[in-house]
Coordinates of C-alpha atoms and ligand atoms in Angstrom, one line a residue:
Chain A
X1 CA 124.3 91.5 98.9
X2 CA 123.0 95.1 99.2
X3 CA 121.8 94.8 95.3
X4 CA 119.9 91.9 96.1
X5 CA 118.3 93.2 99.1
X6 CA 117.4 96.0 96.8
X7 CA 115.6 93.9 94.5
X8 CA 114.1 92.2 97.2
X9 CA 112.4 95.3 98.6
X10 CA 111.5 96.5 94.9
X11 CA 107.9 95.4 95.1
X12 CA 107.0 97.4 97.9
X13 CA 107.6 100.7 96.4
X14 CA 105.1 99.7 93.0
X15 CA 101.4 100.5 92.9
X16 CA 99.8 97.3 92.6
X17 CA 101.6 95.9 95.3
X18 CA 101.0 99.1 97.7
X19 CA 97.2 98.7 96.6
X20 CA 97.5 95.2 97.7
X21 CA 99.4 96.2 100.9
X22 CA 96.6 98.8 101.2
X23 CA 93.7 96.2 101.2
X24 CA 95.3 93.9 103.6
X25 CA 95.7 97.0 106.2
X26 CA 92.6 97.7 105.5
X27 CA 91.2 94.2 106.4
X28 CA 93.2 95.0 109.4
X29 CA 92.0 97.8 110.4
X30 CA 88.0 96.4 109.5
X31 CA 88.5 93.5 111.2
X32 CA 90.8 94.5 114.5
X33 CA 92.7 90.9 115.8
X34 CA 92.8 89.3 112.1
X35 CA 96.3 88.7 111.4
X36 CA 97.6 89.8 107.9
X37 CA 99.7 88.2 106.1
X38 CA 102.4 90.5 104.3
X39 CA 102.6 89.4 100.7
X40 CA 105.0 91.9 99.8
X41 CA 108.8 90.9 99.7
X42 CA 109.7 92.8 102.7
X43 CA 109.0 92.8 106.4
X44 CA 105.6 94.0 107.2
X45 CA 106.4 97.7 108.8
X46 CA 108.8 98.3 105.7
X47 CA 105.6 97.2 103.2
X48 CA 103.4 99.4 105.1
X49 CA 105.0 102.6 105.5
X50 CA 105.9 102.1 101.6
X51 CA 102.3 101.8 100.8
X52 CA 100.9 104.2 103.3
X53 CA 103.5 107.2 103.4
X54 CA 104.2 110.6 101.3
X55 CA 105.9 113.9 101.2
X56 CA 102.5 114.8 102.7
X57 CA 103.1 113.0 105.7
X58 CA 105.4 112.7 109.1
X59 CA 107.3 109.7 110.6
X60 CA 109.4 109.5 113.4
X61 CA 112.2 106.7 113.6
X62 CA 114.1 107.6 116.8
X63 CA 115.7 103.8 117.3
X64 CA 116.7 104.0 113.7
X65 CA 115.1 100.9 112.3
X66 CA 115.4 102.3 109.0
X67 CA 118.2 102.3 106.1
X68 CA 119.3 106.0 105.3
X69 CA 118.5 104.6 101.9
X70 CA 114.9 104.4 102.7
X71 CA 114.2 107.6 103.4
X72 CA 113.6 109.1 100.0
X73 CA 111.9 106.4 98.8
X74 CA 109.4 107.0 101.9
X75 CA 109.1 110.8 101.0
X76 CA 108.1 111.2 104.3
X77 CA 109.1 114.5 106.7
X78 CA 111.3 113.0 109.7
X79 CA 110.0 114.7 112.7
X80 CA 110.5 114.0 116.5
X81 CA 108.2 111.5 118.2
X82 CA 105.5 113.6 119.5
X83 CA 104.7 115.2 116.5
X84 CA 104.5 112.6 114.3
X85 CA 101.3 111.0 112.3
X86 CA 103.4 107.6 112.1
X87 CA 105.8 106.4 114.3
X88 CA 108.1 103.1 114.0
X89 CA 109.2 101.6 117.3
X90 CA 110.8 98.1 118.6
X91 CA 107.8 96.9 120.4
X92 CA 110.3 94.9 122.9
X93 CA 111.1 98.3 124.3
X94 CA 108.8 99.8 127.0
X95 CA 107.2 103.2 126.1
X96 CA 109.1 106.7 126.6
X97 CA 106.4 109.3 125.5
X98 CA 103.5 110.0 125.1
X99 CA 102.3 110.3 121.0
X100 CA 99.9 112.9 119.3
X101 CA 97.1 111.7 120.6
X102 CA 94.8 114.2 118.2
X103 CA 92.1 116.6 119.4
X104 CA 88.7 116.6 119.9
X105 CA 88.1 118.2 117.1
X106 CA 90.5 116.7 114.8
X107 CA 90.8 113.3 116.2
X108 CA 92.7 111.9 113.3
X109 CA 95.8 113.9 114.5
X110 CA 96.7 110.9 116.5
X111 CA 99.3 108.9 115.4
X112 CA 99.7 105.4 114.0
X113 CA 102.4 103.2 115.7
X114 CA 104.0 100.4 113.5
X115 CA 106.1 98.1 116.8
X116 CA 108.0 95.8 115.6
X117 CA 107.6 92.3 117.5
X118 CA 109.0 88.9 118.3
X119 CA 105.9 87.2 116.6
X120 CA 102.1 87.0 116.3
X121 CA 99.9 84.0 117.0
X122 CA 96.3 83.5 117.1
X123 CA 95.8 81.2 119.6
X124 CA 96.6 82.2 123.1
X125 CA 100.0 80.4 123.5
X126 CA 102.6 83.4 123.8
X127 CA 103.8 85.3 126.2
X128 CA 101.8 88.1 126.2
X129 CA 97.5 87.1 125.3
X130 CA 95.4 90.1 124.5
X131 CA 91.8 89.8 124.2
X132 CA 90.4 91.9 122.5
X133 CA 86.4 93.3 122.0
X134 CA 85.1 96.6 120.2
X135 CA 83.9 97.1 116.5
X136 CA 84.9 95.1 114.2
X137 CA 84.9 91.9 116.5
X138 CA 81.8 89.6 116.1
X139 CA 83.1 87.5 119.3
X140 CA 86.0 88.6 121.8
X141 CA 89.1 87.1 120.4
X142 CA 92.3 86.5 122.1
X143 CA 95.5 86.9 120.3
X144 CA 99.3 86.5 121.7
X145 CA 102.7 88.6 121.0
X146 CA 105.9 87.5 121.6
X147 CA 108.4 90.1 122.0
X148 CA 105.9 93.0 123.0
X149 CA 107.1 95.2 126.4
X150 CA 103.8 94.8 128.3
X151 CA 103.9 98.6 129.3
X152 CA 102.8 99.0 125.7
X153 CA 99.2 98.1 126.8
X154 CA 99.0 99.7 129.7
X155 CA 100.2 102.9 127.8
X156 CA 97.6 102.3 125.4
X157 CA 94.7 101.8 127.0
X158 CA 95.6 104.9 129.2
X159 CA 96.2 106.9 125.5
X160 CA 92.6 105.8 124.0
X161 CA 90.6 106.2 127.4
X162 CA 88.8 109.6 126.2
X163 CA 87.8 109.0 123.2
X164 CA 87.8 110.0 119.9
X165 CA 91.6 110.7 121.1
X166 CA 94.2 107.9 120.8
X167 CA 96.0 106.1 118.9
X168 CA 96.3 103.2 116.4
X169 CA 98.6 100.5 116.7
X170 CA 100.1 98.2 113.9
X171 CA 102.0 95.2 115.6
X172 CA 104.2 93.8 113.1
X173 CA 106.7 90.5 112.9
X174 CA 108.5 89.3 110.2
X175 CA 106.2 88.0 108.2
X176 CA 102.7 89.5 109.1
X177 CA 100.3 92.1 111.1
X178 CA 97.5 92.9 113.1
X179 CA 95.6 96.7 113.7
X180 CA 94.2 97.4 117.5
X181 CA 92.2 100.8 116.4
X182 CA 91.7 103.2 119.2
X183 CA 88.0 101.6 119.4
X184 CA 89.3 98.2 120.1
X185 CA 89.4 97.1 124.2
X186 CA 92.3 95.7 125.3
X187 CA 92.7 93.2 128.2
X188 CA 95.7 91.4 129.0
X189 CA 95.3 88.1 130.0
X190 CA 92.0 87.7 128.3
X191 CA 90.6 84.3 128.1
X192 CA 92.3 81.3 127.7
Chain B
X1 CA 88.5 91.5 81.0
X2 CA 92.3 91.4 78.6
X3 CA 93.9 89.1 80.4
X4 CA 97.1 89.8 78.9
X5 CA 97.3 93.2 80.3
X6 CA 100.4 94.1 82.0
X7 CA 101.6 96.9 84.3
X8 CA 104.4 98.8 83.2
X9 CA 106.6 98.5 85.8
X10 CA 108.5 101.5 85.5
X11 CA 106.8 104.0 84.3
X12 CA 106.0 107.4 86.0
X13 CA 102.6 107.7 84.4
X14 CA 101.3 104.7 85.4
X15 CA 97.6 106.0 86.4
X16 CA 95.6 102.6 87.0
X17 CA 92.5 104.3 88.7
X18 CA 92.7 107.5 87.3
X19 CA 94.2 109.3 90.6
X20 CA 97.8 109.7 90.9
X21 CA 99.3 107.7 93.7
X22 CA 99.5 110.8 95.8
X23 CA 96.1 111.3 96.0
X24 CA 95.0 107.6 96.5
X25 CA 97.5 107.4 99.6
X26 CA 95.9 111.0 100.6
X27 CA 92.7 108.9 100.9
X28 CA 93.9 106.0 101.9
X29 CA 95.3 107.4 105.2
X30 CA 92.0 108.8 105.8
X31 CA 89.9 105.7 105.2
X32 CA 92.3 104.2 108.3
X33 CA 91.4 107.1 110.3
X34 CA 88.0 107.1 109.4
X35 CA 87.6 103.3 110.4
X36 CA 89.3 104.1 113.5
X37 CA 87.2 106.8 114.9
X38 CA 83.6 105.4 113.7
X39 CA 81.6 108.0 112.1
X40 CA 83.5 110.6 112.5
X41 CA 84.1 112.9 109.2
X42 CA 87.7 112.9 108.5
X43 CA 88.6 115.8 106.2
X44 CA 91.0 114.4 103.0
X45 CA 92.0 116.7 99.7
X46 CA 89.9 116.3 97.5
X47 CA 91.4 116.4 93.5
X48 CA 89.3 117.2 90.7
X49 CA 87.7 114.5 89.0
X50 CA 86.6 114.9 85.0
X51 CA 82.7 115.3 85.9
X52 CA 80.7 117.3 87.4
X53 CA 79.6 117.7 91.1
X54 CA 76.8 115.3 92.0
X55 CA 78.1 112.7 90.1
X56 CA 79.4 111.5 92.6
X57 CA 82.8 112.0 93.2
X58 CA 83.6 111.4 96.6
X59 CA 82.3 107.9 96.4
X60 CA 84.7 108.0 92.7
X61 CA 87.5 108.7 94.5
X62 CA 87.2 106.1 97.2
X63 CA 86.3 103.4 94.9
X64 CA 89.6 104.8 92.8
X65 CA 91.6 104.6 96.0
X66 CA 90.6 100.9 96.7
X67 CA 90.3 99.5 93.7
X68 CA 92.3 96.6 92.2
X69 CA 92.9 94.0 89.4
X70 CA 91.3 91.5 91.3
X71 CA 88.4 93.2 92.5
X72 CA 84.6 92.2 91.2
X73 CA 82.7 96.5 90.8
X74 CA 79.1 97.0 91.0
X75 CA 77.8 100.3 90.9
X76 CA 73.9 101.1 91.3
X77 CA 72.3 104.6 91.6
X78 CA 68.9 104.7 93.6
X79 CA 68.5 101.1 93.3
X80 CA 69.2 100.6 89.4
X81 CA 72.6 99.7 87.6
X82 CA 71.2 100.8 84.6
X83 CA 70.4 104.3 85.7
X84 CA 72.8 106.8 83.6
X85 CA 74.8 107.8 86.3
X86 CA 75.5 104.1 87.1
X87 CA 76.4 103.0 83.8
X88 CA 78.6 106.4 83.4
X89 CA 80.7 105.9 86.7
X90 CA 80.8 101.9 85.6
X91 CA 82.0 102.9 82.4
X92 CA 84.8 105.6 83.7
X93 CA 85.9 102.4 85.8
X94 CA 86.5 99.8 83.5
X95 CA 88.3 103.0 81.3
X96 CA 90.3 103.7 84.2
X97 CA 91.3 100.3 85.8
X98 CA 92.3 97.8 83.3
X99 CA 91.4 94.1 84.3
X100 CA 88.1 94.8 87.2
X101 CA 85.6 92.6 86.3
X102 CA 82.0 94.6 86.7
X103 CA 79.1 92.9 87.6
X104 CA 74.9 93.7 88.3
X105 CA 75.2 90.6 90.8
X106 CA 75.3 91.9 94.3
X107 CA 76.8 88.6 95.4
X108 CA 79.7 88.7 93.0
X109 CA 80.8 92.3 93.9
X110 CA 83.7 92.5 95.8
X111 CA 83.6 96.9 95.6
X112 CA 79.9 97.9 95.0
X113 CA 79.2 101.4 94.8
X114 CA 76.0 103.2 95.4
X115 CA 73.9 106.4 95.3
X116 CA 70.7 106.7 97.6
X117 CA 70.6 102.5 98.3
X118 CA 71.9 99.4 100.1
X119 CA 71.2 96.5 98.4
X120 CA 68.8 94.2 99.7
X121 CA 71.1 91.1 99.6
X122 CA 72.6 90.6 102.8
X123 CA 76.6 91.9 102.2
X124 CA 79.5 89.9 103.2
X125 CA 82.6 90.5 105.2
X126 CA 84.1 89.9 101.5
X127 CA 82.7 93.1 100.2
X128 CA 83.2 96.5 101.2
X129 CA 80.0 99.4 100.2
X130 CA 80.6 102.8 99.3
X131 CA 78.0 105.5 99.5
X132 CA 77.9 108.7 97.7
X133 CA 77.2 111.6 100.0
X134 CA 75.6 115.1 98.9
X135 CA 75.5 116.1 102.7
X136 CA 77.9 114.8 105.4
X137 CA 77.0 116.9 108.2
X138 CA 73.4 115.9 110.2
X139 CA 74.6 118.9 112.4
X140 CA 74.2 121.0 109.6
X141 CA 70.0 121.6 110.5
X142 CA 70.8 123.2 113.9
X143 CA 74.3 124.8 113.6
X144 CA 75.8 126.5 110.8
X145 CA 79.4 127.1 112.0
X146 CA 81.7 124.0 111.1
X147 CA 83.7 125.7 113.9
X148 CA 81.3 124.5 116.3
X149 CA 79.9 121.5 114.8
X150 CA 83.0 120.2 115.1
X151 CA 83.1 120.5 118.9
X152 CA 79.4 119.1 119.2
X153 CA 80.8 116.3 117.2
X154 CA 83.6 115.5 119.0
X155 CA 82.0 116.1 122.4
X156 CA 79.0 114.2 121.2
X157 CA 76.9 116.8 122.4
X158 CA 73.2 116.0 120.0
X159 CA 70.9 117.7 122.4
X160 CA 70.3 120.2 119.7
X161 CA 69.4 117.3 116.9
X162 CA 67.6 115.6 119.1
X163 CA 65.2 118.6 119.8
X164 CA 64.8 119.1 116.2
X165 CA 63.4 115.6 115.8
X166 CA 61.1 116.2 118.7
X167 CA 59.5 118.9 117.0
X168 CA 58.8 116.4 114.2
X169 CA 57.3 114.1 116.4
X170 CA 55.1 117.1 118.0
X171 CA 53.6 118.1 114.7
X172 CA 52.9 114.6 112.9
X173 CA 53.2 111.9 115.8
X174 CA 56.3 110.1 114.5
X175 CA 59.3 111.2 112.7
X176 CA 58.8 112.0 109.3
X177 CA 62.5 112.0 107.9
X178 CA 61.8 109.8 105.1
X179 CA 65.7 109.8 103.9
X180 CA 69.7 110.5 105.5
X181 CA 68.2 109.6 109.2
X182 CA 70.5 110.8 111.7
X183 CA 72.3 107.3 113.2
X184 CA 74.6 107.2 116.3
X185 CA 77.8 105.0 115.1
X186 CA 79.3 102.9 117.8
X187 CA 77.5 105.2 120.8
X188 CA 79.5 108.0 119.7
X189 CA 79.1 110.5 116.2
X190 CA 75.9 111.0 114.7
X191 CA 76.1 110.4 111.3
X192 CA 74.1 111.3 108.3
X193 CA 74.2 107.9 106.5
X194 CA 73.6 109.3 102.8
X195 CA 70.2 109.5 101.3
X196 CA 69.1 106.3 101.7
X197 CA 65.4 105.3 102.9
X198 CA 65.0 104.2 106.5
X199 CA 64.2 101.0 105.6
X200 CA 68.4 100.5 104.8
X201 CA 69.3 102.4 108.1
X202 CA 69.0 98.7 109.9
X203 CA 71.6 97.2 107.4
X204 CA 74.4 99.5 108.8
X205 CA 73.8 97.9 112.1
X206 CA 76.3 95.3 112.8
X207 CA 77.2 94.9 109.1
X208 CA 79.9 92.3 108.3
X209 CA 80.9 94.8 105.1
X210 CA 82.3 97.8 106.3
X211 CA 80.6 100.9 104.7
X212 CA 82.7 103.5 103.4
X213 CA 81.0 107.2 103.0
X214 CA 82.6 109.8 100.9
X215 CA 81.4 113.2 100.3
X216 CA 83.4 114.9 97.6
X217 CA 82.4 118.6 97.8
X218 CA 83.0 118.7 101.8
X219 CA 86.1 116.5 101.1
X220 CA 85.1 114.2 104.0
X221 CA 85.5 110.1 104.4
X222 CA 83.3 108.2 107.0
X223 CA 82.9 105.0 107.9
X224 CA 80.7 102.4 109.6
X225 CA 83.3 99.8 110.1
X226 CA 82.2 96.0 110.4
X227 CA 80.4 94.6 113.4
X228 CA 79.7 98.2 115.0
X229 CA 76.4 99.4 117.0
X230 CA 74.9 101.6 114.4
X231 CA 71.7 103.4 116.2
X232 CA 68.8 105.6 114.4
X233 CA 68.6 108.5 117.0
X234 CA 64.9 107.7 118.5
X235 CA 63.0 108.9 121.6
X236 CA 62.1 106.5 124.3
X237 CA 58.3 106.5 123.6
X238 CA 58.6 106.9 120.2
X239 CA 60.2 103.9 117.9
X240 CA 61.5 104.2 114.9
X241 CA 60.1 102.6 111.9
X242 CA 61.4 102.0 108.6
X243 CA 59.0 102.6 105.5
X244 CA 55.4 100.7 106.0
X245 CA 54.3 98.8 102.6
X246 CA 50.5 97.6 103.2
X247 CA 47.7 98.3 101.4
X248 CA 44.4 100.2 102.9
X249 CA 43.5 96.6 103.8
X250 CA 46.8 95.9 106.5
X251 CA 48.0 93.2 103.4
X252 CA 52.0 93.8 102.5
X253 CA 51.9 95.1 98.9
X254 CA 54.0 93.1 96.6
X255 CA 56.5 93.7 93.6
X256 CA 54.2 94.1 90.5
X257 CA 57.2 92.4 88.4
X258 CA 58.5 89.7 90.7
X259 CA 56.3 89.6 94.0
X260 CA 58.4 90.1 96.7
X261 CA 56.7 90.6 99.8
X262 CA 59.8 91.6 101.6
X263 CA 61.8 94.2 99.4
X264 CA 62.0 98.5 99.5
X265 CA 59.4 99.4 97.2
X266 CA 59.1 102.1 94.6
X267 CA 55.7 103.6 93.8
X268 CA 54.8 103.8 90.0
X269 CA 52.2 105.9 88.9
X270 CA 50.8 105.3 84.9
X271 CA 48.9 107.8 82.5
X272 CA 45.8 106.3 83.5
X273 CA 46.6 107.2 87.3
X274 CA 47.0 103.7 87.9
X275 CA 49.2 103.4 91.3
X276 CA 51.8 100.1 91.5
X277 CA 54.7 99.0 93.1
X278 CA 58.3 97.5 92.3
X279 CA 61.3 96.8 94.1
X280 CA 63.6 99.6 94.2
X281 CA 66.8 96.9 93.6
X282 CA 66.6 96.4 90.4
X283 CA 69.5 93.1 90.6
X284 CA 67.0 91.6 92.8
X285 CA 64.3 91.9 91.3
X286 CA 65.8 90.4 88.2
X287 CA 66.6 87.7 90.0
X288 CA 63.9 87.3 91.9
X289 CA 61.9 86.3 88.6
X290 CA 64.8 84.1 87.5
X291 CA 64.3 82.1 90.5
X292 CA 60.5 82.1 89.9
X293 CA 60.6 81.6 85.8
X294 CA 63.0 78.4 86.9
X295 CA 60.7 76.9 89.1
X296 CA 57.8 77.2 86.8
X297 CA 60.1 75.0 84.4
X298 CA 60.9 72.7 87.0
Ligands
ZN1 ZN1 60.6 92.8 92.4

């Protein structure tokens, strides 16, 4: 079983398919409230840290979402939570602390959270509808999360209210993802 | 181009692109940052790249960072794809990235990079621009410490700027800057959008494509991303303008070679002193007169 899970995650850690990963992130991050399909053989937050992360950068996993294994494949430095440039969380559980949020004059200091959710949907059917507005949206859009702790927003918003400070989230289910930038407004509800 | 080409899956010194993969995550994590915090310039290592400086390296390394086998490159230099820079960094591409298609087409690019012009066709939400940047900073005129540009930046604090640009409008009764025309991005940083004429300052507004801007010597990545207020600073009584083509007469001076009416122009001037005009874009104005020559046959 383990060998075949192995084999499984192979793709993830090969060039073209973290360029690949890479352009889909970055279609994410363009286009905030497009959901990405994953192609890589893995679940999303696995695909992206693979593609994104090096010894030059920090992750924190304090719920342990990852294999031992992983780790040296990732390269990355484990650090604790707050001073962390990425950060993978269960999305189902409501927010502790408060991230690096960056500085005014080094903004991109704030960290990138990958949560891990129930599922994704575009149309505005789940249990928890965001709408959503800021650059990269032509129109508002509403998308809905299943298995997000509703604090998350709340938290958010409160995180990216002076900008250029905040954060960037990357909600991810099993097989796909979405990017909220700090630039994108979040309301829950949003329109029907 | 080989369509048999394969990746060899395990070997250390794979190098499609050129970069290592170190270095194209490096500036992959910064194009997300940069995306994230419109216009602001995110600081990235730079590695050296096998020319020299004002070749464009900055815009190099993002296009290396992006690029894949599927993607369509175009790369133009003031306007032209046939310029020798263009056809260098073209060249080091297809050297460097077995299987890209390139193209002159701006419609069939899905990377296009660029020096000192936007293209004139409208870009798509299926294409991404990179411009080459010589200076990042539109701070730079007023305050020489990065120390403190930083925290003007960040504070948006362009009371400075905008006094300089008064000063223009004082002396010569609108603003003169003819290229890299400071533009507020998303109501926020104030960018200096690469040397490009005023008349492509309007195309960052709103854009479907995002634009990538990477300036190799700083080491800095910017970005307009799509759908994003992109604002030429201006004064309330003074508006700005982008470049006026008309004649003595008021009439809109056309392309000498394919008669656009509604193209950036360059000015040509012959041994006989003769002045005309062409379109800077040289893939439209080729197809410009490919549209015309097929009418005519019609
Ligand atoms: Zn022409």
């Amino acid at each position: 079983m383990k060998n075949e899970m192995t084999m499984v995650e192979a793709d993830i850690w090969h060039p073209a398919q973290q360029q690949q990963l890479f352009r889909s992130l970055l279609d994410a991050f363009s286009y905030p409230g497009r959901i990405q399909t994953c192609t890589a053989q893995a679940e999303p937050w696995l695909a992206l840290l693979g593609a994104l992360l090096d010894g030059q950068t920090t992750l924190s996993d304090s719920q342990d979402m990852l294999e031992e294994s992983i780790w040296p494949k990732l390269e990355a430095q484990r650090v604790p939570y707050e001073l962390a440039a990425f950060i993978l969380l269960d999305g189902s559980q409501a927010p502790e602390m408060v991230p690096s949020l960056g500085t005014l004059e080094a903004p991109e200091g704030g960290a990138t959270l990958l949560l891990r959710v129930a599922s994704l949907h575009e149309e505005s059917a789940g249990a928890l509808r965001l709408n959503l507005t800021g650059p990269g949206i032509r129109q508002p859009v509403t998308i809905s999360v299943e298995g997000l702790h509703a604090d998350w927003i709340a938290a958010r918003n409160d995180w990216v209210s002076s900008f250029p400070l905040g954060v960037e989230l990357v909600l991810c289910d099993a097989q796909r993802f979405v990017a909220l930038p700090r630039t994108t407004r979040i309301v829950i509800g949003g329109a029907a | 181009m080989n369509a048999n080409y394969e990746l060899p899956l395990e070997d250390a010194g794979y190098s499609f692109g050129f970069l290592d993969e170190y270095a194209k995550k490096e500036v992959r994590r910064c194009i997300l940052k940069a995306i994230s915090i419109p216009g602001y310039q995110t600081p990235y290592a730079s590695r050296e790249m096998p020319m020299g400086r004002g070749f464009g390296t900055g815009g190099l390394q993002l296009t290396l960072s992006l690029i894949g086998e599927d993607d369509t490159l175009k790369v133009i230099d003031q306007g032209s794809d046939d310029s020798v820079n263009a056809v260098n960094l073209r060249q080091f591409v297809q050297l460097t990235c077995p299987g890209v298609e390139v193209t002159e087409k701006t419609q069939e690019a899905t990377l296009i990079q660029s020096r000192h012009r936007i293209p004139e066709k409208q870009l798509t939400e299926q294409q991404i621009l990179v411009l080459q940047v010589p200076y990042p900073d539109a701070l730079v005129v007023v305050e020489p410490s990065e120390a403190r540009r930083k925290v003007m930046h960040g504070e948006a604090d362009y009371s400075r700027l905008l006094v300089k640009l008064y000063e223009d409008v004082v002396r010569f009764d609108e603003i003169t800057i003819s290229h890299r025309y400071p533009t507020r991005i998303n109501g926020h940083y104030v960018i200096d959008p690469s040397p490009i004429p005023r008349w492509d300052v309007p195309r960052l507004h709103q854009s479907p494509a995002l634009v990538l801007l990477g300036a190799g010597r700083e080491k800095k990545i910017y970005a307009v991303p799509p759908y994003t207020l992109a604002e030429p600073l201006v004064f309330d009584d003074i508006a700005f303008r982008v470049e006026d083509f008309r004649d003595a007469n008021g009439k809109r001076i056309a392309c000498r070679c394919c008669g656009s009416t509604v193209s950036f122009l360059d000015e040509l001037i012959d041994d006989a002193g003769n002045v005309t005009h062409q379109c800077s874009d040289s893939a439209y104005c080729e197809e410009e007169q490919e549209t015309i020559s097929a009418r005519k046959q019609a």
